[in-house]
Amino acid sequence: MLLAILWTRFAPWTFQLRTPLVIANWKLQGSRDLCGKFKSELRIPSNVEVWIAPPALYLDSLVSGQPTSAKVGVQNVHFDEAGAYTGEIAAGMVRDLGGIFSIVGHSERRTLFHETDQVVAQKFLACCEAELTPVLCVGETLDQREEGIAKEVVWNQVAEVLEKCDPAVFGRAQLAYEPIWAIGTGVVATPEDAEDMHGHLRSMIADSTVLTGEELRILYGGSVKIDNASQLIAQANVDGFLVGGASLDIVQFNSICQIASGN
Ligand code: PEP
């Protein structure tokens, strides 16, 4: 069974379609020292993409001098391109500094900074306009899962964005399923639960848009560690990881990238 899944996942034809992607989300952590480690010690397997989301202040440290071999982006942008928004950064500025993506709608932004689905959709569009790839995060609370409404909640978060944007543009984004109860808690979704939600999202996208859903990478996030990554990546619809805590340790992070490669 495992061999069959691995074959479907990593066979040359599917491999072309969705190269595994691992994104490091440092959150409000990191330093020039950590940037240095990610420049000199990061090992990216040839069949994996790695992106780093440091605090925006460190974007330049990662791309200047001898730059890191990973692509670099940020954890959040404002929805407007400029204006009187003290403390904010714009998607165009990230692009100007060499960033290529922004995380959008991380649950910590939704809960701690009260970002609604509408604001998240506006930020998604701001990224697209500035030619940054949005990494759209969606996920349910534990209560919602226990109530049996996880799929509905998560799909509504995606639908709010899809309503406002051209599906072809949406198809160039990355999606990350991050159950809120698994983020930073050490509790990881079972591979079966992750696969069930990823498969649901992919088929909903196929049913509600002109996209087939096959082109879209759907990452899993929530307490990904060395010891749970292999079972998660073995799922046919899990195309990589969004990694928080474990991305602050270059040795652990390198191992997770290696696991994502399937080798
Ligand atoms: C995250 O920051 O998106 C995340 C999944 O964090 P952690 O890996 O620490 O749970």
PDB file of C-alpha atoms and ligand atoms in Angstrom:
ATOM      1  CA  MET A   1       0.000   0.000   0.000  1.00  0.00           C
ATOM      2  CA  LEU A   2       2.759   2.424   1.031  1.00  0.00           C
ATOM      3  CA  LEU A   3       4.724   1.579  -2.107  1.00  0.00           C
ATOM      4  CA  ALA A   4       1.642   2.260  -4.236  1.00  0.00           C
ATOM      5  CA  ILE A   5       1.143   5.676  -2.598  1.00  0.00           C
ATOM      6  CA  LEU A   6       4.812   6.577  -2.985  1.00  0.00           C
ATOM      7  CA  TRP A   7       4.721   5.538  -6.624  1.00  0.00           C
ATOM      8  CA  THR A   8       1.631   7.666  -7.318  1.00  0.00           C
ATOM      9  CA  ARG A   9       3.180  10.563  -5.422  1.00  0.00           C
ATOM     10  CA  PHE A  10       6.676  10.523  -6.831  1.00  0.00           C
ATOM     11  CA  ALA A  11       6.273   8.849 -10.221  1.00  0.00           C
ATOM     12  CA  PRO A  12       7.870  11.009 -12.909  1.00  0.00           C
ATOM     13  CA  TRP A  13       4.601  12.236 -14.411  1.00  0.00           C
ATOM     14  CA  THR A  14       3.052  13.371 -11.063  1.00  0.00           C
ATOM     15  CA  PHE A  15       6.413  14.673  -9.931  1.00  0.00           C
ATOM     16  CA  GLN A  16       6.404  17.134 -12.822  1.00  0.00           C
ATOM     17  CA  LEU A  17       2.945  18.280 -11.893  1.00  0.00           C
ATOM     18  CA  ARG A  18       3.480  19.113  -8.239  1.00  0.00           C
ATOM     19  CA  THR A  19       7.027  19.411  -6.973  1.00  0.00           C
ATOM     20  CA  PRO A  20       6.976  19.148  -3.169  1.00  0.00           C
ATOM     21  CA  LEU A  21       7.286  22.537  -1.483  1.00  0.00           C
ATOM     22  CA  VAL A  22       8.493  23.157   2.070  1.00  0.00           C
ATOM     23  CA  ILE A  23       8.019  26.622   3.553  1.00  0.00           C
ATOM     24  CA  ALA A  24       9.748  27.808   6.735  1.00  0.00           C
ATOM     25  CA  ASN A  25       7.609  30.232   8.745  1.00  0.00           C
ATOM     26  CA  TRP A  26       9.842  31.801  11.387  1.00  0.00           C
ATOM     27  CA  LYS A  27       6.963  33.866  12.826  1.00  0.00           C
ATOM     28  CA  LEU A  28       8.301  36.544  15.238  1.00  0.00           C
ATOM     29  CA  GLN A  29      11.603  34.718  15.638  1.00  0.00           C
ATOM     30  CA  GLY A  30      14.945  34.729  13.891  1.00  0.00           C
ATOM     31  CA  SER A  31      18.092  36.794  13.758  1.00  0.00           C
ATOM     32  CA  ARG A  32      20.937  37.660  11.412  1.00  0.00           C
ATOM     33  CA  ASP A  33      22.626  34.596  12.807  1.00  0.00           C
ATOM     34  CA  LEU A  34      19.728  32.358  11.690  1.00  0.00           C
ATOM     35  CA  CYS A  35      19.784  34.046   8.268  1.00  0.00           C
ATOM     36  CA  GLY A  36      23.493  33.160   8.061  1.00  0.00           C
ATOM     37  CA  LYS A  37      22.736  29.508   8.859  1.00  0.00           C
ATOM     38  CA  PHE A  38      20.022  29.406   6.186  1.00  0.00           C
ATOM     39  CA  LYS A  39      22.533  30.824   3.714  1.00  0.00           C
ATOM     40  CA  SER A  40      25.361  28.447   4.456  1.00  0.00           C
ATOM     41  CA  GLU A  41      23.805  25.248   5.842  1.00  0.00           C
ATOM     42  CA  LEU A  42      20.477  24.851   4.043  1.00  0.00           C
ATOM     43  CA  ARG A  43      20.438  21.697   1.911  1.00  0.00           C
ATOM     44  CA  ILE A  44      17.703  21.607  -0.716  1.00  0.00           C
ATOM     45  CA  PRO A  45      17.087  18.219  -2.334  1.00  0.00           C
ATOM     46  CA  SER A  46      16.987  18.504  -6.128  1.00  0.00           C
ATOM     47  CA  ASN A  47      13.319  17.486  -6.373  1.00  0.00           C
ATOM     48  CA  VAL A  48      12.031  19.853  -3.659  1.00  0.00           C
ATOM     49  CA  GLU A  49      11.342  23.596  -3.538  1.00  0.00           C
ATOM     50  CA  VAL A  50      12.129  25.451  -0.329  1.00  0.00           C
ATOM     51  CA  TRP A  51      10.812  28.886   0.559  1.00  0.00           C
ATOM     52  CA  ILE A  52      11.624  30.908   3.684  1.00  0.00           C
ATOM     53  CA  ALA A  53       9.317  33.408   5.411  1.00  0.00           C
ATOM     54  CA  PRO A  54      11.433  35.307   7.949  1.00  0.00           C
ATOM     55  CA  PRO A  55      10.168  38.434   9.732  1.00  0.00           C
ATOM     56  CA  ALA A  56      10.119  40.978   6.879  1.00  0.00           C
ATOM     57  CA  LEU A  57      13.072  42.865   8.401  1.00  0.00           C
ATOM     58  CA  TYR A  58      15.341  39.939   7.539  1.00  0.00           C
ATOM     59  CA  LEU A  59      14.284  39.546   3.928  1.00  0.00           C
ATOM     60  CA  ASP A  60      17.221  41.562   2.693  1.00  0.00           C
ATOM     61  CA  SER A  61      19.706  39.645   4.866  1.00  0.00           C
ATOM     62  CA  LEU A  62      18.636  36.439   3.150  1.00  0.00           C
ATOM     63  CA  VAL A  63      18.801  37.740  -0.407  1.00  0.00           C
ATOM     64  CA  SER A  64      21.866  39.966  -0.307  1.00  0.00           C
ATOM     65  CA  GLY A  65      25.557  39.022  -0.353  1.00  0.00           C
ATOM     66  CA  GLN A  66      25.828  35.303  -0.949  1.00  0.00           C
ATOM     67  CA  PRO A  67      22.066  34.711  -1.062  1.00  0.00           C
ATOM     68  CA  THR A  68      20.301  31.675   0.308  1.00  0.00           C
ATOM     69  CA  SER A  69      19.472  29.029  -2.278  1.00  0.00           C
ATOM     70  CA  ALA A  70      15.824  29.098  -1.169  1.00  0.00           C
ATOM     71  CA  LYS A  71      13.161  31.506  -2.416  1.00  0.00           C
ATOM     72  CA  VAL A  72      12.291  34.153   0.127  1.00  0.00           C
ATOM     73  CA  GLY A  73       9.041  35.888   1.068  1.00  0.00           C
ATOM     74  CA  VAL A  74       7.130  37.291   4.027  1.00  0.00           C
ATOM     75  CA  GLN A  75       4.468  36.268   6.513  1.00  0.00           C
ATOM     76  CA  ASN A  76       1.990  39.058   5.862  1.00  0.00           C
ATOM     77  CA  VAL A  77       1.379  42.159   3.736  1.00  0.00           C
ATOM     78  CA  HIS A  78      -1.122  45.003   3.830  1.00  0.00           C
ATOM     79  CA  PHE A  79      -3.954  44.929   1.289  1.00  0.00           C
ATOM     80  CA  ASP A  80      -3.233  48.404  -0.018  1.00  0.00           C
ATOM     81  CA  GLU A  81      -0.228  49.230  -2.159  1.00  0.00           C
ATOM     82  CA  ALA A  82       0.675  52.432  -0.242  1.00  0.00           C
ATOM     83  CA  GLY A  83      -0.824  54.934   2.188  1.00  0.00           C
ATOM     84  CA  ALA A  84      -1.092  56.046   5.795  1.00  0.00           C
ATOM     85  CA  TYR A  85      -0.796  52.633   7.455  1.00  0.00           C
ATOM     86  CA  THR A  86       1.920  53.026  10.084  1.00  0.00           C
ATOM     87  CA  GLY A  87       3.897  49.853  10.634  1.00  0.00           C
ATOM     88  CA  GLU A  88       2.617  47.987   7.594  1.00  0.00           C
ATOM     89  CA  ILE A  89       4.422  46.670   4.523  1.00  0.00           C
ATOM     90  CA  ALA A  90       3.103  46.403   0.960  1.00  0.00           C
ATOM     91  CA  ALA A  91       3.319  43.461  -1.422  1.00  0.00           C
ATOM     92  CA  GLY A  92       5.127  45.654  -3.975  1.00  0.00           C
ATOM     93  CA  MET A  93       7.844  46.439  -1.417  1.00  0.00           C
ATOM     94  CA  VAL A  94       8.411  42.746  -0.820  1.00  0.00           C
ATOM     95  CA  ARG A  95       8.765  42.254  -4.561  1.00  0.00           C
ATOM     96  CA  ASP A  96      11.132  45.241  -4.723  1.00  0.00           C
ATOM     97  CA  LEU A  97      13.391  43.567  -2.149  1.00  0.00           C
ATOM     98  CA  GLY A  98      13.504  40.287  -4.063  1.00  0.00           C
ATOM     99  CA  GLY A  99      10.726  38.435  -2.226  1.00  0.00           C
ATOM    100  CA  ILE A 100       8.497  36.162  -4.302  1.00  0.00           C
ATOM    101  CA  PHE A 101       5.640  35.233  -1.976  1.00  0.00           C
ATOM    102  CA  SER A 102       3.617  36.154   1.058  1.00  0.00           C
ATOM    103  CA  ILE A 103       1.722  33.975   3.484  1.00  0.00           C
ATOM    104  CA  VAL A 104      -1.870  35.212   3.627  1.00  0.00           C
ATOM    105  CA  GLY A 105      -4.505  34.443   6.255  1.00  0.00           C
ATOM    106  CA  HIS A 106      -2.322  32.530   8.714  1.00  0.00           C
ATOM    107  CA  SER A 107      -4.560  31.602  11.657  1.00  0.00           C
ATOM    108  CA  GLU A 108      -2.448  33.746  13.986  1.00  0.00           C
ATOM    109  CA  ARG A 109      -3.293  36.751  11.777  1.00  0.00           C
ATOM    110  CA  ARG A 110      -6.958  35.757  11.682  1.00  0.00           C
ATOM    111  CA  THR A 111      -7.279  35.275  15.448  1.00  0.00           C
ATOM    112  CA  LEU A 112      -4.722  37.642  17.054  1.00  0.00           C
ATOM    113  CA  PHE A 113      -5.061  40.435  14.491  1.00  0.00           C
ATOM    114  CA  HIS A 114      -8.753  39.937  13.691  1.00  0.00           C
ATOM    115  CA  GLU A 115      -8.320  39.429   9.959  1.00  0.00           C
ATOM    116  CA  THR A 116     -11.644  38.478   8.456  1.00  0.00           C
ATOM    117  CA  ASP A 117     -12.100  36.277   5.380  1.00  0.00           C
ATOM    118  CA  GLN A 118     -12.740  39.504   3.436  1.00  0.00           C
ATOM    119  CA  VAL A 119      -9.465  41.099   4.536  1.00  0.00           C
ATOM    120  CA  VAL A 120      -7.637  37.878   3.724  1.00  0.00           C
ATOM    121  CA  ALA A 121      -9.175  37.937   0.225  1.00  0.00           C
ATOM    122  CA  GLN A 122      -8.049  41.564  -0.241  1.00  0.00           C
ATOM    123  CA  LYS A 123      -4.510  40.650   0.795  1.00  0.00           C
ATOM    124  CA  PHE A 124      -4.550  37.700  -1.584  1.00  0.00           C
ATOM    125  CA  LEU A 125      -5.462  40.048  -4.441  1.00  0.00           C
ATOM    126  CA  ALA A 126      -2.824  42.596  -3.381  1.00  0.00           C
ATOM    127  CA  CYS A 127      -0.193  39.856  -3.664  1.00  0.00           C
ATOM    128  CA  CYS A 128      -1.401  38.855  -7.125  1.00  0.00           C
ATOM    129  CA  GLU A 129      -1.332  42.453  -8.320  1.00  0.00           C
ATOM    130  CA  ALA A 130       2.256  42.839  -7.111  1.00  0.00           C
ATOM    131  CA  GLU A 131       3.237  39.515  -8.690  1.00  0.00           C
ATOM    132  CA  LEU A 132       3.880  37.851  -5.364  1.00  0.00           C
ATOM    133  CA  THR A 133       2.620  34.300  -4.932  1.00  0.00           C
ATOM    134  CA  PRO A 134       0.047  34.152  -2.143  1.00  0.00           C
ATOM    135  CA  VAL A 135       0.263  31.184   0.211  1.00  0.00           C
ATOM    136  CA  LEU A 136      -3.312  31.028   1.448  1.00  0.00           C
ATOM    137  CA  CYS A 137      -3.704  29.415   4.886  1.00  0.00           C
ATOM    138  CA  VAL A 138      -6.982  27.862   5.913  1.00  0.00           C
ATOM    139  CA  GLY A 139      -7.961  25.735   8.897  1.00  0.00           C
ATOM    140  CA  GLU A 140     -10.575  24.983  11.491  1.00  0.00           C
ATOM    141  CA  THR A 141     -10.637  25.206  15.300  1.00  0.00           C
ATOM    142  CA  LEU A 142     -10.905  22.117  17.480  1.00  0.00           C
ATOM    143  CA  ASP A 143     -14.524  22.995  18.335  1.00  0.00           C
ATOM    144  CA  GLN A 144     -15.402  23.196  14.655  1.00  0.00           C
ATOM    145  CA  ARG A 145     -13.762  19.822  14.009  1.00  0.00           C
ATOM    146  CA  GLU A 146     -15.603  18.260  16.918  1.00  0.00           C
ATOM    147  CA  GLU A 147     -18.869  19.754  15.662  1.00  0.00           C
ATOM    148  CA  GLY A 148     -18.256  18.040  12.308  1.00  0.00           C
ATOM    149  CA  ILE A 149     -18.098  21.296  10.334  1.00  0.00           C
ATOM    150  CA  ALA A 150     -14.342  21.378   9.580  1.00  0.00           C
ATOM    151  CA  LYS A 151     -14.735  20.831   5.834  1.00  0.00           C
ATOM    152  CA  GLU A 152     -17.435  23.475   5.513  1.00  0.00           C
ATOM    153  CA  VAL A 153     -15.426  26.057   7.500  1.00  0.00           C
ATOM    154  CA  VAL A 154     -12.248  25.435   5.544  1.00  0.00           C
ATOM    155  CA  TRP A 155     -13.980  25.485   2.182  1.00  0.00           C
ATOM    156  CA  ASN A 156     -15.752  28.780   3.077  1.00  0.00           C
ATOM    157  CA  GLN A 157     -12.323  30.336   3.720  1.00  0.00           C
ATOM    158  CA  VAL A 158     -11.176  29.272   0.253  1.00  0.00           C
ATOM    159  CA  ALA A 159     -14.470  30.249  -1.398  1.00  0.00           C
ATOM    160  CA  GLU A 160     -14.257  33.804  -0.065  1.00  0.00           C
ATOM    161  CA  VAL A 161     -11.013  34.247  -2.009  1.00  0.00           C
ATOM    162  CA  LEU A 162     -12.253  32.391  -5.085  1.00  0.00           C
ATOM    163  CA  GLU A 163     -15.288  34.664  -5.250  1.00  0.00           C
ATOM    164  CA  LYS A 164     -13.047  37.700  -5.691  1.00  0.00           C
ATOM    165  CA  CYS A 165     -10.387  36.361  -7.974  1.00  0.00           C
ATOM    166  CA  ASP A 166      -9.991  34.906 -11.410  1.00  0.00           C
ATOM    167  CA  PRO A 167      -9.612  31.104 -11.018  1.00  0.00           C
ATOM    168  CA  ALA A 168      -6.593  31.172 -13.325  1.00  0.00           C
ATOM    169  CA  VAL A 169      -4.893  33.517 -10.847  1.00  0.00           C
ATOM    170  CA  PHE A 170      -5.979  31.314  -7.958  1.00  0.00           C
ATOM    171  CA  GLY A 171      -4.384  28.368  -9.735  1.00  0.00           C
ATOM    172  CA  ARG A 172      -0.985  30.027  -9.398  1.00  0.00           C
ATOM    173  CA  ALA A 173      -1.298  30.382  -5.619  1.00  0.00           C
ATOM    174  CA  GLN A 174      -0.323  27.853  -2.977  1.00  0.00           C
ATOM    175  CA  LEU A 175      -2.813  26.565  -0.461  1.00  0.00           C
ATOM    176  CA  ALA A 176      -1.910  25.470   3.073  1.00  0.00           C
ATOM    177  CA  TYR A 177      -4.258  23.473   5.263  1.00  0.00           C
ATOM    178  CA  GLU A 178      -3.355  24.268   8.840  1.00  0.00           C
ATOM    179  CA  PRO A 179      -5.776  22.982  11.459  1.00  0.00           C
ATOM    180  CA  ILE A 180      -5.612  25.618  14.197  1.00  0.00           C
ATOM    181  CA  TRP A 181      -5.521  23.011  16.950  1.00  0.00           C
ATOM    182  CA  ALA A 182      -2.300  21.602  15.448  1.00  0.00           C
ATOM    183  CA  ILE A 183      -0.343  24.853  15.116  1.00  0.00           C
ATOM    184  CA  GLY A 184       2.438  25.146  17.679  1.00  0.00           C
ATOM    185  CA  THR A 185       0.728  22.589  19.932  1.00  0.00           C
ATOM    186  CA  GLY A 186       2.746  19.469  19.190  1.00  0.00           C
ATOM    187  CA  VAL A 187      -0.529  17.783  18.160  1.00  0.00           C
ATOM    188  CA  VAL A 188      -0.383  16.842  14.504  1.00  0.00           C
ATOM    189  CA  ALA A 189      -3.328  15.876  12.272  1.00  0.00           C
ATOM    190  CA  THR A 190      -3.326  12.186  11.437  1.00  0.00           C
ATOM    191  CA  PRO A 191      -2.125  11.492   7.883  1.00  0.00           C
ATOM    192  CA  GLU A 192      -5.653  10.240   7.119  1.00  0.00           C
ATOM    193  CA  ASP A 193      -7.308  13.458   8.381  1.00  0.00           C
ATOM    194  CA  ALA A 194      -4.836  15.592   6.423  1.00  0.00           C
ATOM    195  CA  GLU A 195      -5.405  13.541   3.274  1.00  0.00           C
ATOM    196  CA  ASP A 196      -9.167  13.687   3.729  1.00  0.00           C
ATOM    197  CA  MET A 197      -9.154  17.507   3.955  1.00  0.00           C
ATOM    198  CA  HIS A 198      -6.620  17.981   1.133  1.00  0.00           C
ATOM    199  CA  GLY A 199      -8.582  15.647  -1.153  1.00  0.00           C
ATOM    200  CA  HIS A 200     -11.798  17.494  -0.279  1.00  0.00           C
ATOM    201  CA  LEU A 201     -10.239  20.881  -1.104  1.00  0.00           C
ATOM    202  CA  ARG A 202      -8.874  19.611  -4.398  1.00  0.00           C
ATOM    203  CA  SER A 203     -12.182  18.133  -5.481  1.00  0.00           C
ATOM    204  CA  MET A 204     -14.144  21.233  -4.383  1.00  0.00           C
ATOM    205  CA  ILE A 205     -11.809  23.381  -6.480  1.00  0.00           C
ATOM    206  CA  ALA A 206     -12.356  21.072  -9.453  1.00  0.00           C
ATOM    207  CA  ASP A 207     -16.135  21.155  -8.939  1.00  0.00           C
ATOM    208  CA  SER A 208     -16.451  24.917  -8.474  1.00  0.00           C
ATOM    209  CA  THR A 209     -13.925  26.386 -10.891  1.00  0.00           C
ATOM    210  CA  VAL A 210     -12.474  25.799 -14.322  1.00  0.00           C
ATOM    211  CA  LEU A 211      -9.363  24.431 -12.613  1.00  0.00           C
ATOM    212  CA  THR A 212      -8.803  20.704 -12.337  1.00  0.00           C
ATOM    213  CA  GLY A 213      -7.291  21.168  -8.893  1.00  0.00           C
ATOM    214  CA  GLU A 214      -4.400  18.941  -9.983  1.00  0.00           C
ATOM    215  CA  GLU A 215      -2.067  21.880 -10.591  1.00  0.00           C
ATOM    216  CA  LEU A 216      -2.497  23.374  -7.128  1.00  0.00           C
ATOM    217  CA  ARG A 217      -0.070  22.486  -4.361  1.00  0.00           C
ATOM    218  CA  ILE A 218      -1.783  21.907  -1.034  1.00  0.00           C
ATOM    219  CA  LEU A 219       0.643  22.002   1.883  1.00  0.00           C
ATOM    220  CA  TYR A 220       0.007  20.697   5.368  1.00  0.00           C
ATOM    221  CA  GLY A 221       0.977  22.798   8.401  1.00  0.00           C
ATOM    222  CA  GLY A 222       0.672  22.120  12.112  1.00  0.00           C
ATOM    223  CA  SER A 223       3.427  20.645  14.292  1.00  0.00           C
ATOM    224  CA  VAL A 224       5.312  19.077  11.378  1.00  0.00           C
ATOM    225  CA  LYS A 225       8.438  17.408  12.750  1.00  0.00           C
ATOM    226  CA  ILE A 226      11.007  14.869  11.587  1.00  0.00           C
ATOM    227  CA  ASP A 227       9.039  12.034  13.141  1.00  0.00           C
ATOM    228  CA  ASN A 228       5.682  12.737  11.491  1.00  0.00           C
ATOM    229  CA  ALA A 229       6.721  14.188   8.114  1.00  0.00           C
ATOM    230  CA  SER A 230       7.193  10.888   6.231  1.00  0.00           C
ATOM    231  CA  GLN A 231       3.671   9.627   6.864  1.00  0.00           C
ATOM    232  CA  LEU A 232       2.171  12.978   5.920  1.00  0.00           C
ATOM    233  CA  ILE A 233       4.114  13.387   2.675  1.00  0.00           C
ATOM    234  CA  ALA A 234       3.213   9.826   1.683  1.00  0.00           C
ATOM    235  CA  GLN A 235      -0.411  10.986   1.257  1.00  0.00           C
ATOM    236  CA  ALA A 236      -1.318  11.526  -2.376  1.00  0.00           C
ATOM    237  CA  ASN A 237      -2.768  14.998  -1.823  1.00  0.00           C
ATOM    238  CA  VAL A 238      -0.161  16.350   0.609  1.00  0.00           C
ATOM    239  CA  ASP A 239       2.274  18.318  -1.550  1.00  0.00           C
ATOM    240  CA  GLY A 240       4.604  19.646   1.120  1.00  0.00           C
ATOM    241  CA  PHE A 241       4.682  21.475   4.421  1.00  0.00           C
ATOM    242  CA  LEU A 242       4.390  24.826   6.094  1.00  0.00           C
ATOM    243  CA  VAL A 243       6.728  24.474   9.049  1.00  0.00           C
ATOM    244  CA  GLY A 244       6.782  26.793  12.065  1.00  0.00           C
ATOM    245  CA  GLY A 245       8.724  25.720  15.157  1.00  0.00           C
ATOM    246  CA  ALA A 246      10.863  23.077  13.448  1.00  0.00           C
ATOM    247  CA  SER A 247      12.032  25.604  10.847  1.00  0.00           C
ATOM    248  CA  LEU A 248      14.073  27.479  13.461  1.00  0.00           C
ATOM    249  CA  ASP A 249      16.568  24.622  13.651  1.00  0.00           C
ATOM    250  CA  ILE A 250      18.475  24.225  10.394  1.00  0.00           C
ATOM    251  CA  VAL A 251      19.338  20.583  11.108  1.00  0.00           C
ATOM    252  CA  GLN A 252      15.704  19.589  11.719  1.00  0.00           C
ATOM    253  CA  PHE A 253      14.540  21.707   8.811  1.00  0.00           C
ATOM    254  CA  ASN A 254      17.056  20.105   6.437  1.00  0.00           C
ATOM    255  CA  SER A 255      15.802  16.684   7.511  1.00  0.00           C
ATOM    256  CA  ILE A 256      12.177  17.660   6.867  1.00  0.00           C
ATOM    257  CA  CYS A 257      13.141  18.890   3.371  1.00  0.00           C
ATOM    258  CA  GLN A 258      14.908  15.596   2.770  1.00  0.00           C
ATOM    259  CA  ILE A 259      11.834  13.649   3.902  1.00  0.00           C
ATOM    260  CA  ALA A 260       9.688  15.750   1.550  1.00  0.00           C
ATOM    261  CA  SER A 261      11.899  14.599  -1.325  1.00  0.00           C
ATOM    262  CA  GLY A 262      10.826  10.999  -0.707  1.00  0.00           C
ATOM    263  CA  ASN A 263      14.479   9.875  -0.696  1.00  0.00           C
TER     264      ASN A 263
HETATM  265  C1  PEP B   1       2.849  27.593  11.230  1.00  0.00           C
HETATM  266  O1  PEP B   1       3.466  28.535  11.690  1.00  0.00           O
HETATM  267  O2  PEP B   1       2.183  27.775  10.213  1.00  0.00           O
HETATM  268  C2  PEP B   1       2.943  26.292  11.884  1.00  0.00           C
HETATM  269  C3  PEP B   1       2.389  25.274  11.289  1.00  0.00           C
HETATM  270  O3  PEP B   1       3.616  26.220  13.063  1.00  0.00           O
HETATM  271  P1  PEP B   1       4.144  24.876  13.801  1.00  0.00           P
HETATM  272  O4  PEP B   1       4.870  24.060  12.779  1.00  0.00           O
HETATM  273  O5  PEP B   1       5.031  25.369  14.894  1.00  0.00           O
HETATM  274  O6  PEP B   1       2.929  24.168  14.315  1.00  0.00           O
END
